[in-house]
mmCIF file of C-alpha atoms in Angstrom:
data_model
loop_
_atom_site.group_PDB
_atom_site.id
_atom_site.type_symbol
_atom_site.label_atom_id
_atom_site.label_comp_id
_atom_site.label_asym_id
_atom_site.label_seq_id
_atom_site.Cartn_x
_atom_site.Cartn_y
_atom_site.Cartn_z
ATOM 1 C CA MET A 81 -13.699 -60.998 2.288
ATOM 2 C CA GLY A 82 -11.919 -60.873 -0.100
ATOM 3 C CA GLY A 83 -13.347 -57.898 -2.140
ATOM 4 C CA GLY A 84 -13.826 -55.474 0.457
ATOM 5 C CA THR A 85 -9.952 -55.699 1.870
ATOM 6 C CA ALA A 86 -9.158 -55.433 -2.739
ATOM 7 C CA ASP A 87 -12.071 -52.603 -2.475
ATOM 8 C CA ALA A 88 -10.510 -50.738 0.929
ATOM 9 C CA GLY A 89 -7.087 -51.288 -0.553
ATOM 10 C CA GLU A 90 -8.699 -49.097 -2.838
ATOM 11 C CA ASN A 91 -9.813 -46.547 -0.516
ATOM 12 C CA ARG A 92 -6.685 -45.655 0.819
ATOM 13 C CA THR A 93 -4.892 -45.860 -2.114
ATOM 14 C CA GLY A 94 -6.769 -42.980 -2.901
ATOM 15 C CA LEU A 95 -7.082 -41.281 -0.363
ATOM 16 C CA ASP A 96 -3.116 -41.666 0.346
ATOM 17 C CA THR A 97 -3.024 -39.129 -3.710
ATOM 18 C CA GLN A 98 -5.619 -37.793 -3.125
ATOM 19 C CA ARG A 99 -4.167 -33.951 -3.279
ATOM 20 C CA ALA A 100 -4.448 -30.863 -0.013
ATOM 21 C CA PHE A 101 -6.461 -28.183 -1.176
ATOM 22 C CA GLY A 102 -6.327 -24.564 -1.030
ATOM 23 C CA LEU A 103 -3.345 -22.331 -0.983
ATOM 24 C CA ASP A 104 0.130 -22.873 0.620
ATOM 25 C CA LEU A 105 0.726 -19.061 1.635
ATOM 26 C CA PRO A 106 1.781 -17.473 5.545
ATOM 27 C CA ASP A 107 0.088 -16.767 8.339
ATOM 28 C CA TYR A 108 -1.616 -13.713 8.097
ATOM 29 C CA PRO A 109 1.617 -11.275 10.184
ATOM 30 C CA TRP A 110 -1.162 -9.331 12.074
ATOM 31 C CA GLU A 111 -2.528 -12.645 14.369
ATOM 32 C CA ALA A 112 0.428 -12.333 16.335
ATOM 33 C CA MET A 113 -0.901 -9.247 17.120
ATOM 34 C CA ALA A 114 -3.473 -11.254 19.798
ATOM 35 C CA PRO A 115 -1.574 -11.171 22.952
ATOM 36 C CA TYR A 116 -0.557 -7.379 23.210
ATOM 37 C CA LEU A 117 -4.231 -5.720 22.160
ATOM 38 C CA GLU A 118 -5.807 -8.537 24.882
ATOM 39 C CA THR A 119 -2.189 -6.778 27.004
ATOM 40 C CA ALA A 120 -3.132 -2.796 26.017
ATOM 41 C CA ARG A 121 -6.721 -3.178 25.985
ATOM 42 C CA ARG A 122 -5.812 -3.424 30.234
ATOM 43 C CA HIS A 123 -4.690 -0.535 29.706
ATOM 44 C CA GLU A 124 -7.016 1.726 32.947
ATOM 45 C CA GLY A 125 -6.978 5.164 29.731
ATOM 46 C CA GLY A 126 -8.158 2.086 26.162
ATOM 47 C CA ILE A 127 -6.720 1.406 24.237
ATOM 48 C CA VAL A 128 -4.884 3.323 21.357
ATOM 49 C CA ASN A 129 -4.528 1.370 18.573
ATOM 50 C CA LEU A 130 -1.147 2.931 15.973
ATOM 51 C CA SER A 131 -0.200 -0.661 14.678
ATOM 52 C CA ILE A 132 -2.821 -1.349 11.228
ATOM 53 C CA GLY A 133 -3.071 2.728 9.845
ATOM 54 C CA THR A 134 -7.205 2.280 8.963
ATOM 55 C CA PRO A 135 -8.721 5.864 8.271
ATOM 56 C CA VAL A 136 -10.889 7.015 11.506
ATOM 57 C CA ASP A 137 -11.649 11.255 10.625
ATOM 58 C CA PRO A 138 -15.007 11.076 8.422
ATOM 59 C CA THR A 139 -15.629 10.219 4.386
ATOM 60 C CA PRO A 140 -16.032 13.888 2.761
ATOM 61 C CA GLU A 141 -19.468 14.282 2.811
ATOM 62 C CA LEU A 142 -19.299 15.378 -1.525
ATOM 63 C CA ILE A 143 -17.302 11.002 -1.599
ATOM 64 C CA GLN A 144 -20.707 9.867 -0.152
ATOM 65 C CA ASP A 145 -23.369 12.492 -1.353
ATOM 66 C CA ALA A 146 -21.516 11.210 -5.121
ATOM 67 C CA LEU A 147 -21.981 7.563 -3.564
ATOM 68 C CA ARG A 148 -25.718 7.674 -2.760
ATOM 69 C CA ALA A 149 -26.566 9.260 -6.219
ATOM 70 C CA ALA A 150 -25.152 6.616 -8.071
ATOM 71 C CA ALA A 151 -26.594 4.400 -5.940
ATOM 72 C CA ASP A 152 -29.420 3.009 -8.825
ATOM 73 C CA ALA A 153 -26.954 0.768 -10.110
ATOM 74 C CA PRO A 154 -28.913 -1.955 -12.675
ATOM 75 C CA GLY A 155 -26.331 -3.128 -14.920
ATOM 76 C CA TYR A 156 -23.215 -4.379 -15.157
ATOM 77 C CA PRO A 157 -20.038 -1.769 -14.536
ATOM 78 C CA THR A 158 -16.615 -1.750 -16.629
ATOM 79 C CA VAL A 159 -13.177 -3.528 -15.949
ATOM 80 C CA HIS A 160 -11.877 -0.474 -17.783
ATOM 81 C CA GLY A 161 -14.064 1.908 -16.426
ATOM 82 C CA THR A 162 -15.714 4.544 -17.369
ATOM 83 C CA PRO A 163 -14.842 7.448 -20.031
ATOM 84 C CA ALA A 164 -15.820 10.043 -17.082
ATOM 85 C CA VAL A 165 -13.355 7.980 -13.991
ATOM 86 C CA ARG A 166 -10.249 7.740 -16.081
ATOM 87 C CA GLU A 167 -10.390 11.490 -17.705
ATOM 88 C CA ALA A 168 -10.511 12.493 -13.802
ATOM 89 C CA VAL A 169 -7.443 10.802 -13.066
ATOM 90 C CA VAL A 170 -6.133 11.686 -15.739
ATOM 91 C CA GLU A 171 -6.839 15.435 -14.878
ATOM 92 C CA TRP A 172 -5.268 14.225 -11.565
ATOM 93 C CA PHE A 173 -2.567 13.006 -13.356
ATOM 94 C CA ALA A 174 -1.726 16.302 -14.635
ATOM 95 C CA ARG A 175 -2.811 18.131 -11.651
ATOM 96 C CA ARG A 176 -1.107 16.905 -9.236
ATOM 97 C CA ARG A 177 1.499 14.789 -10.444
ATOM 98 C CA GLY A 178 3.183 16.388 -13.069
ATOM 99 C CA VAL A 179 2.503 13.914 -15.522
ATOM 100 C CA GLU A 180 1.186 14.853 -19.026
ATOM 101 C CA GLY A 181 0.218 13.172 -21.412
ATOM 102 C CA LEU A 182 -1.691 10.114 -20.050
ATOM 103 C CA ASP A 183 -4.104 8.147 -22.982
ATOM 104 C CA GLU A 184 -7.673 7.781 -21.283
ATOM 105 C CA GLN A 185 -7.046 3.893 -22.196
ATOM 106 C CA ALA A 186 -3.884 3.565 -20.080
ATOM 107 C CA VAL A 187 -6.063 3.591 -16.862
ATOM 108 C CA MET A 188 -8.150 1.048 -14.727
ATOM 109 C CA PRO A 189 -9.538 1.238 -11.639
ATOM 110 C CA THR A 190 -8.926 -1.037 -8.981
ATOM 111 C CA ILE A 191 -11.267 -2.572 -6.406
ATOM 112 C CA GLY A 192 -8.341 -1.193 -3.880
ATOM 113 C CA SER A 193 -4.766 -1.916 -4.556
ATOM 114 C CA LYS A 194 -3.929 -4.341 -1.951
ATOM 115 C CA GLU A 195 -5.870 -6.526 -5.437
ATOM 116 C CA LEU A 196 -3.031 -5.051 -7.601
ATOM 117 C CA VAL A 197 -0.820 -5.549 -5.890
ATOM 118 C CA ALA A 198 -1.185 -9.074 -4.506
ATOM 119 C CA TRP A 199 -2.138 -10.236 -8.832
ATOM 120 C CA LEU A 200 -0.127 -8.607 -11.072
ATOM 121 C CA PRO A 201 2.155 -10.696 -10.814
ATOM 122 C CA PHE A 202 -0.159 -13.303 -11.845
ATOM 123 C CA LEU A 203 -2.129 -11.182 -15.013
ATOM 124 C CA LEU A 204 1.679 -10.424 -15.844
ATOM 125 C CA GLY A 205 1.758 -13.920 -16.828
ATOM 126 C CA LEU A 206 5.074 -14.352 -14.721
ATOM 127 C CA GLY A 207 5.860 -18.124 -13.624
ATOM 128 C CA ALA A 208 8.468 -19.678 -12.909
ATOM 129 C CA GLY A 209 11.576 -19.106 -12.450
ATOM 130 C CA ASP A 210 10.661 -14.874 -13.046
ATOM 131 C CA VAL A 211 11.709 -12.963 -10.123
ATOM 132 C CA VAL A 212 9.688 -10.704 -8.500
ATOM 133 C CA VAL A 213 12.024 -8.182 -7.354
ATOM 134 C CA ARG A 214 10.669 -6.087 -4.177
ATOM 135 C CA PRO A 215 11.864 -3.723 -0.830
ATOM 136 C CA ARG A 216 13.971 -4.808 1.601
ATOM 137 C CA VAL A 217 11.606 -3.112 4.309
ATOM 138 C CA ALA A 218 8.340 -3.811 2.329
ATOM 139 C CA TYR A 219 4.821 -4.335 2.334
ATOM 140 C CA PRO A 220 3.929 -8.401 3.282
ATOM 141 C CA THR A 221 1.923 -7.619 -0.590
ATOM 142 C CA TYR A 222 4.325 -8.095 -2.955
ATOM 143 C CA ASP A 223 5.817 -11.752 -1.395
ATOM 144 C CA ILE A 224 2.658 -12.710 -1.655
ATOM 145 C CA GLY A 225 1.977 -11.281 -5.152
ATOM 146 C CA ALA A 226 5.205 -13.350 -6.230
ATOM 147 C CA ARG A 227 4.184 -16.585 -4.617
ATOM 148 C CA LEU A 228 -0.314 -16.440 -5.948
ATOM 149 C CA ALA A 229 2.200 -16.553 -9.311
ATOM 150 C CA GLY A 230 4.242 -19.169 -8.829
ATOM 151 C CA ALA A 231 7.709 -16.670 -9.525
ATOM 152 C CA GLN A 232 10.546 -15.948 -7.020
ATOM 153 C CA ALA A 233 10.189 -12.537 -4.255
ATOM 154 C CA VAL A 234 14.204 -10.631 -4.193
ATOM 155 C CA ALA A 235 14.647 -8.052 -1.762
ATOM 156 C CA ALA A 236 16.565 -6.216 -3.447
ATOM 157 C CA ASP A 237 16.962 -1.029 -2.906
ATOM 158 C CA SER A 238 19.007 -1.702 -5.817
ATOM 159 C CA LEU A 239 19.151 -4.228 -9.608
ATOM 160 C CA ASP A 240 22.942 -3.350 -8.593
ATOM 161 C CA GLU A 241 22.629 -6.161 -6.243
ATOM 162 C CA LEU A 242 21.660 -8.424 -7.572
ATOM 163 C CA ASP A 243 23.655 -11.180 -9.354
ATOM 164 C CA ALA A 244 23.382 -11.433 -12.842
ATOM 165 C CA ALA A 245 22.139 -15.060 -13.421
ATOM 166 C CA THR A 246 18.985 -13.368 -11.474
ATOM 167 C CA ARG A 247 19.413 -10.377 -12.795
ATOM 168 C CA ALA A 248 19.247 -11.976 -15.674
ATOM 169 C CA ARG A 249 15.465 -13.126 -14.935
ATOM 170 C CA VAL A 250 13.751 -10.167 -12.852
ATOM 171 C CA ARG A 251 10.530 -9.618 -15.406
ATOM 172 C CA LEU A 252 9.180 -6.723 -12.725
ATOM 173 C CA VAL A 253 10.381 -4.428 -9.576
ATOM 174 C CA TRP A 254 7.815 -3.173 -7.553
ATOM 175 C CA VAL A 255 9.073 0.704 -5.829
ATOM 176 C CA ASN A 256 7.006 1.367 -2.990
ATOM 177 C CA SER A 257 7.765 5.093 -2.911
ATOM 178 C CA PRO A 258 6.581 6.824 -0.930
ATOM 179 C CA GLY A 259 7.482 3.702 1.392
ATOM 180 C CA ASN A 260 5.632 1.353 3.861
ATOM 181 C CA PRO A 261 6.679 1.109 6.872
ATOM 182 C CA THR A 262 9.415 3.445 6.065
ATOM 183 C CA GLY A 263 7.597 6.315 4.777
ATOM 184 C CA ALA A 264 11.554 7.073 2.547
ATOM 185 C CA VAL A 265 11.054 8.783 -0.587
ATOM 186 C CA ARG A 266 12.948 7.676 -3.489
ATOM 187 C CA GLY A 267 13.462 11.487 -5.261
ATOM 188 C CA VAL A 268 13.541 11.488 -9.054
ATOM 189 C CA ASP A 269 16.908 10.448 -9.720
ATOM 190 C CA GLU A 270 16.993 7.525 -7.977
ATOM 191 C CA LEU A 271 13.787 6.292 -9.415
ATOM 192 C CA ARG A 272 14.991 7.117 -12.978
ATOM 193 C CA ALA A 273 18.174 4.927 -12.424
ATOM 194 C CA VAL A 274 15.488 2.079 -11.317
ATOM 195 C CA VAL A 275 13.669 2.858 -14.468
ATOM 196 C CA ASP A 276 16.666 3.204 -17.008
ATOM 197 C CA ASP A 277 18.000 -0.045 -14.855
ATOM 198 C CA ALA A 278 15.556 -2.430 -15.500
ATOM 199 C CA ARG A 279 14.396 -1.462 -18.833
ATOM 200 C CA GLY A 280 17.626 -2.465 -19.599
ATOM 201 C CA LEU A 281 16.911 -6.248 -18.174
ATOM 202 C CA GLY A 282 13.068 -5.780 -20.110
ATOM 203 C CA ALA A 283 11.507 -6.282 -17.017
ATOM 204 C CA VAL A 284 8.165 -4.060 -15.995
ATOM 205 C CA VAL A 285 8.850 -1.824 -13.251
ATOM 206 C CA ALA A 286 4.942 -0.937 -11.072
ATOM 207 C CA SER A 287 4.832 2.350 -8.220
ATOM 208 C CA ASP A 288 2.738 1.517 -5.028
ATOM 209 C CA GLU A 289 1.783 5.121 -4.769
ATOM 210 C CA CYS A 290 -0.486 5.426 -2.535
ATOM 211 C CA TYR A 291 0.965 7.700 0.198
ATOM 212 C CA ALA A 292 2.038 10.300 -2.713
ATOM 213 C CA GLU A 293 -0.207 13.375 -1.931
ATOM 214 C CA LEU A 294 0.752 13.083 1.889
ATOM 215 C CA GLY A 295 4.492 14.416 2.142
ATOM 216 C CA TRP A 296 6.481 15.952 4.749
ATOM 217 C CA GLY A 297 9.290 18.147 5.019
ATOM 218 C CA ASP A 298 11.126 18.492 2.232
ATOM 219 C CA TRP A 299 7.870 16.907 0.168
ATOM 220 C CA ASP A 300 5.268 18.731 1.965
ATOM 221 C CA VAL A 301 3.501 20.786 -1.130
ATOM 222 C CA GLN A 302 1.643 23.444 0.634
ATOM 223 C CA ARG A 303 5.061 24.336 3.064
ATOM 224 C CA GLY A 304 7.188 25.270 0.534
ATOM 225 C CA GLY A 305 8.658 21.528 -0.794
ATOM 226 C CA GLU A 306 9.261 19.246 -3.363
ATOM 227 C CA ALA A 307 5.651 16.359 -4.664
ATOM 228 C CA VAL A 308 6.758 13.647 -4.523
ATOM 229 C CA PRO A 309 7.246 12.258 -8.021
ATOM 230 C CA SER A 310 5.315 9.667 -9.603
ATOM 231 C CA VAL A 311 7.052 6.996 -11.878
ATOM 232 C CA LEU A 312 5.079 7.868 -14.629
ATOM 233 C CA ASP A 313 6.954 11.903 -14.259
ATOM 234 C CA PRO A 314 9.145 13.433 -16.601
ATOM 235 C CA ARG A 315 11.782 13.640 -15.245
ATOM 236 C CA VAL A 316 11.986 9.700 -14.841
ATOM 237 C CA SER A 317 9.538 8.533 -17.450
ATOM 238 C CA GLY A 318 11.488 10.896 -20.581
ATOM 239 C CA GLY A 319 7.646 11.235 -20.974
ATOM 240 C CA ASP A 320 7.130 7.323 -22.553
ATOM 241 C CA PHE A 321 5.203 5.770 -20.298
ATOM 242 C CA SER A 322 5.414 1.209 -21.682
ATOM 243 C CA ARG A 323 6.387 -0.907 -18.569
ATOM 244 C CA LEU A 324 5.940 1.846 -16.256
ATOM 245 C CA LEU A 325 2.595 1.246 -14.252
ATOM 246 C CA SER A 326 2.098 4.424 -11.323
ATOM 247 C CA VAL A 327 -0.901 2.007 -8.908
ATOM 248 C CA TYR A 328 -2.483 4.055 -6.314
ATOM 249 C CA SER A 329 -5.634 4.605 -4.055
ATOM 250 C CA LEU A 330 -7.619 6.334 -1.834
ATOM 251 C CA SER A 331 -7.277 4.949 0.842
ATOM 252 C CA LYS A 332 -5.847 7.483 2.795
ATOM 253 C CA GLN A 333 -5.853 10.548 1.632
ATOM 254 C CA SER A 334 -9.929 10.390 1.081
ATOM 255 C CA ASN A 335 -10.869 8.170 3.557
ATOM 256 C CA LEU A 336 -12.584 5.908 1.503
ATOM 257 C CA ALA A 337 -10.387 2.135 3.202
ATOM 258 C CA GLY A 338 -13.799 0.886 3.188
ATOM 259 C CA TYR A 339 -14.212 2.093 -0.733
ATOM 260 C CA ARG A 340 -11.640 0.106 -2.009
ATOM 261 C CA ALA A 341 -11.483 2.937 -4.777
ATOM 262 C CA ALA A 342 -8.351 2.190 -6.213
ATOM 263 C CA PHE A 343 -6.376 2.648 -10.014
ATOM 264 C CA VAL A 344 -3.824 1.976 -12.145
ATOM 265 C CA ALA A 345 -2.494 3.187 -14.905
ATOM 266 C CA GLY A 346 0.277 3.200 -17.724
ATOM 267 C CA ALA A 347 2.141 0.939 -19.548
ATOM 268 C CA PRO A 348 -0.537 1.457 -22.409
ATOM 269 C CA GLU A 349 1.140 -1.546 -24.517
ATOM 270 C CA LEU A 350 0.651 -4.137 -21.599
ATOM 271 C CA MET A 351 -3.401 -2.246 -20.558
ATOM 272 C CA PRO A 352 -5.317 -4.132 -22.811
ATOM 273 C CA ASN A 353 -4.615 -7.333 -21.693
ATOM 274 C CA LEU A 354 -5.463 -6.550 -18.012
ATOM 275 C CA VAL A 355 -8.051 -5.250 -18.908
ATOM 276 C CA ASN A 356 -9.168 -8.400 -20.578
ATOM 277 C CA SER A 357 -7.867 -10.865 -17.702
ATOM 278 C CA ARG A 358 -9.223 -9.016 -15.569
ATOM 279 C CA LYS A 359 -12.950 -9.015 -17.177
ATOM 280 C CA HIS A 360 -12.623 -12.490 -17.830
ATOM 281 C CA ALA A 361 -11.828 -12.514 -13.670
ATOM 282 C CA GLY A 362 -14.784 -10.180 -12.898
ATOM 283 C CA MET A 363 -12.400 -8.262 -10.836
ATOM 284 C CA ILE A 364 -14.584 -4.699 -12.007
ATOM 285 C CA LEU A 365 -15.222 -2.041 -9.241
ATOM 286 C CA PRO A 366 -18.927 -0.811 -8.693
ATOM 287 C CA PHE A 367 -20.393 1.136 -11.009
ATOM 288 C CA PRO A 368 -21.511 3.883 -7.924
ATOM 289 C CA VAL A 369 -17.476 2.835 -6.210
ATOM 290 C CA GLN A 370 -16.275 4.702 -9.642
ATOM 291 C CA GLU A 371 -19.088 7.929 -9.507
ATOM 292 C CA ALA A 372 -17.432 8.186 -6.330
ATOM 293 C CA LEU A 373 -13.161 7.237 -7.224
ATOM 294 C CA ARG A 374 -14.194 10.173 -10.237
ATOM 295 C CA VAL A 375 -15.478 12.894 -7.597
ATOM 296 C CA ALA A 376 -12.736 12.601 -5.213
ATOM 297 C CA LEU A 377 -10.438 13.029 -8.120
ATOM 298 C CA GLY A 378 -11.779 16.578 -8.822
ATOM 299 C CA ASP A 379 -11.269 17.958 -4.904
ATOM 300 C CA ASP A 380 -8.348 18.728 -3.740
ATOM 301 C CA ALA A 381 -9.733 20.473 -0.802
ATOM 302 C CA HIS A 382 -10.718 17.751 1.246
ATOM 303 C CA VAL A 383 -7.716 16.009 0.303
ATOM 304 C CA GLU A 384 -5.594 18.991 2.479
ATOM 305 C CA VAL A 385 -7.631 19.269 5.061
ATOM 306 C CA GLN A 386 -6.995 15.600 6.403
ATOM 307 C CA LYS A 387 -3.277 16.182 6.051
ATOM 308 C CA ASP A 388 -3.890 19.147 7.913
ATOM 309 C CA ARG A 389 -5.232 16.441 10.757
ATOM 310 C CA TYR A 390 -2.410 14.315 10.747
ATOM 311 C CA ARG A 391 1.069 16.959 9.847
ATOM 312 C CA ARG A 392 -1.373 18.521 13.676
ATOM 313 C CA ARG A 393 -0.361 14.337 14.379
ATOM 314 C CA ARG A 394 2.440 13.952 13.170
ATOM 315 C CA GLU A 395 3.203 16.380 15.015
ATOM 316 C CA ARG A 396 2.436 16.369 18.248
ATOM 317 C CA LEU A 397 3.296 12.385 18.196
ATOM 318 C CA ILE A 398 7.358 12.858 17.425
ATOM 319 C CA PRO A 399 8.406 14.494 20.500
ATOM 320 C CA ALA A 400 6.827 11.673 22.159
ATOM 321 C CA LEU A 401 7.771 8.810 21.043
ATOM 322 C CA GLU A 402 11.291 10.809 21.395
ATOM 323 C CA ALA A 403 11.592 11.369 25.222
ATOM 324 C CA PHE A 404 9.969 7.609 25.407
ATOM 325 C CA GLY A 405 13.607 6.541 23.853
ATOM 326 C CA LEU A 406 12.764 5.933 20.786
ATOM 327 C CA ARG A 407 14.972 7.034 17.188
ATOM 328 C CA ILE A 408 13.106 8.035 14.246
ATOM 329 C CA SER A 409 14.134 7.390 11.077
ATOM 330 C CA HIS A 410 13.149 7.747 7.090
ATOM 331 C CA SER A 411 9.820 8.500 7.815
ATOM 332 C CA ASN A 412 9.240 11.237 5.036
ATOM 333 C CA ALA A 413 5.870 10.840 3.723
ATOM 334 C CA GLY A 414 3.112 8.951 3.913
ATOM 335 C CA LEU A 415 0.579 8.012 7.558
ATOM 336 C CA TYR A 416 3.766 6.276 9.708
ATOM 337 C CA LEU A 417 6.769 6.665 11.424
ATOM 338 C CA TRP A 418 9.790 3.660 11.105
ATOM 339 C CA CYS A 419 10.726 3.766 14.748
ATOM 340 C CA THR A 420 13.666 1.190 16.716
ATOM 341 C CA ALA A 421 14.766 1.604 20.249
ATOM 342 C CA GLY A 422 17.321 -0.111 19.498
ATOM 343 C CA GLU A 423 16.369 -3.389 20.904
ATOM 344 C CA ASP A 424 14.299 -6.438 20.130
ATOM 345 C CA THR A 425 11.619 -5.467 17.504
ATOM 346 C CA TRP A 426 8.842 -7.325 20.293
ATOM 347 C CA THR A 427 10.284 -5.787 22.953
ATOM 348 C CA THR A 428 9.462 -2.730 22.654
ATOM 349 C CA VAL A 429 5.598 -3.643 21.511
ATOM 350 C CA GLY A 430 5.736 -4.794 24.241
ATOM 351 C CA ARG A 431 6.996 -2.252 25.902
ATOM 352 C CA LEU A 432 4.382 -0.431 24.207
ATOM 353 C CA ALA A 433 1.141 -2.312 25.346
ATOM 354 C CA GLU A 434 1.880 -2.495 28.751
ATOM 355 C CA ARG A 435 1.379 1.545 28.361
ATOM 356 C CA GLY A 436 -1.994 0.346 26.332
ATOM 357 C CA ILE A 437 -0.111 1.663 23.219
ATOM 358 C CA VAL A 438 -0.445 -0.967 20.095
ATOM 359 C CA VAL A 439 1.788 -0.419 16.832
ATOM 360 C CA GLY A 440 3.184 -2.563 14.238
ATOM 361 C CA PRO A 441 6.148 -4.844 14.814
ATOM 362 C CA GLY A 442 9.050 -3.573 11.964
ATOM 363 C CA VAL A 443 9.510 -7.864 11.590
ATOM 364 C CA PHE A 444 5.924 -7.427 9.611
ATOM 365 C CA TYR A 445 8.034 -6.257 6.628
ATOM 366 C CA GLY A 446 10.774 -8.228 6.036
ATOM 367 C CA ASP A 447 14.675 -9.157 7.641
ATOM 368 C CA ASP A 448 15.761 -6.468 7.290
ATOM 369 C CA GLY A 449 12.842 -4.127 10.150
ATOM 370 C CA ALA A 450 13.859 -6.471 12.998
ATOM 371 C CA GLY A 451 14.022 -3.537 15.755
ATOM 372 C CA CYS A 452 11.951 -1.635 14.675
ATOM 373 C CA ILE A 453 8.540 -0.535 15.053
ATOM 374 C CA ARG A 454 5.926 1.472 13.090
ATOM 375 C CA VAL A 455 3.680 4.002 14.632
ATOM 376 C CA ALA A 456 0.206 4.860 12.523
ATOM 377 C CA LEU A 457 -1.045 8.112 12.442
ATOM 378 C CA THR A 458 -4.638 7.197 12.432
ATOM 379 C CA ALA A 459 -6.096 7.097 15.537
ATOM 380 C CA GLY A 460 -8.993 10.389 16.304
ATOM 381 C CA ASP A 461 -7.467 12.941 18.167
ATOM 382 C CA GLU A 462 -8.035 12.159 21.402
ATOM 383 C CA ARG A 463 -6.834 9.317 21.748
ATOM 384 C CA ILE A 464 -3.594 11.350 19.676
ATOM 385 C CA ASP A 465 -3.344 12.701 22.771
ATOM 386 C CA ALA A 466 -3.721 9.829 25.137
ATOM 387 C CA ALA A 467 -0.736 8.005 23.064
ATOM 388 C CA VAL A 468 1.190 11.312 24.496
ATOM 389 C CA GLU A 469 0.674 11.376 27.465
ATOM 390 C CA ARG A 470 1.713 7.872 27.948
ATOM 391 C CA LEU A 471 5.158 8.382 26.141
ATOM 392 C CA THR A 472 5.799 11.222 27.913
ATOM 393 C CA LYS A 473 4.719 9.601 31.684
ATOM 394 C CA SER A 474 8.139 8.787 33.621
#
């Protein structure tokens, strides 16, 4: 009996002291949309999902052909990317973004842009005591990336908003222009101010630019507007790419969300370490996808065709949303309209769900998103027409 009692006590002690397994992360926010999705599905005309923003139009044939042509790929691909895909990125930056002088060694394909956003603080060696600054209204993964590294995420649209003690701990500054969810664009002067301030602190600036080809109004190049500037633009960087990273994805402009085709460029002094770390972790974009990425970057025509589709949908949705009583702000670029009805976010989400329309709650993007919703342009023309009819129906 005595021996048995001792064994039981030891077992209890072991159970009491055992550490739990798994990461301590918040629940994925979109799970909260389940009841609103169910309400919308009950609409007699079916659901119109304008929430998450996943592309629905076909992947262009020339990109599918490139994927098929590269399907015989028995060997391991390279983490750094083939010379051909890195050359395509360099040429694209010069042709479409006004960025000259980018070295192919300072380019790396990534498995979509979200994984880089989530892992960049960790890959940069950030940890306890370090601060990652992200926009006040922002994509949640910036916060998750800081948390994975053990760093602190701080919401601010300017480093001037931070107190001296916090400024001293800033190691990474996220810029998102055009922004998700707001569609706001930072011009050259504003970007340069962020870069200059961050450099004064010795921090890295990472610019998430995946909507740059989808500018509207003053930023609509096809309608005589100005191109959305990159953090690597010489007017911003001064021709010095050190500690500056441009993150880009082809998910939106080329309907390649399913391919996870993206890349990061800049910071030639940091890139070798990023490449080496990703080699150890096996973070490799498959070779057939690298080939699809290369071909997609070399063809501007399909990008403009897709942009025309989004422009038409946007022009139909804006007056319909306004007729429903929503006020649209920012929304200068990208695939979203940032709206408010001047009421609680979930009240607006619920009223729209009753009409069979699902939108993104602004509260998913930080405290400053309260009272707002995000409406995606990513639905087929028939569904957009259905949304317009429902929004304008008294």
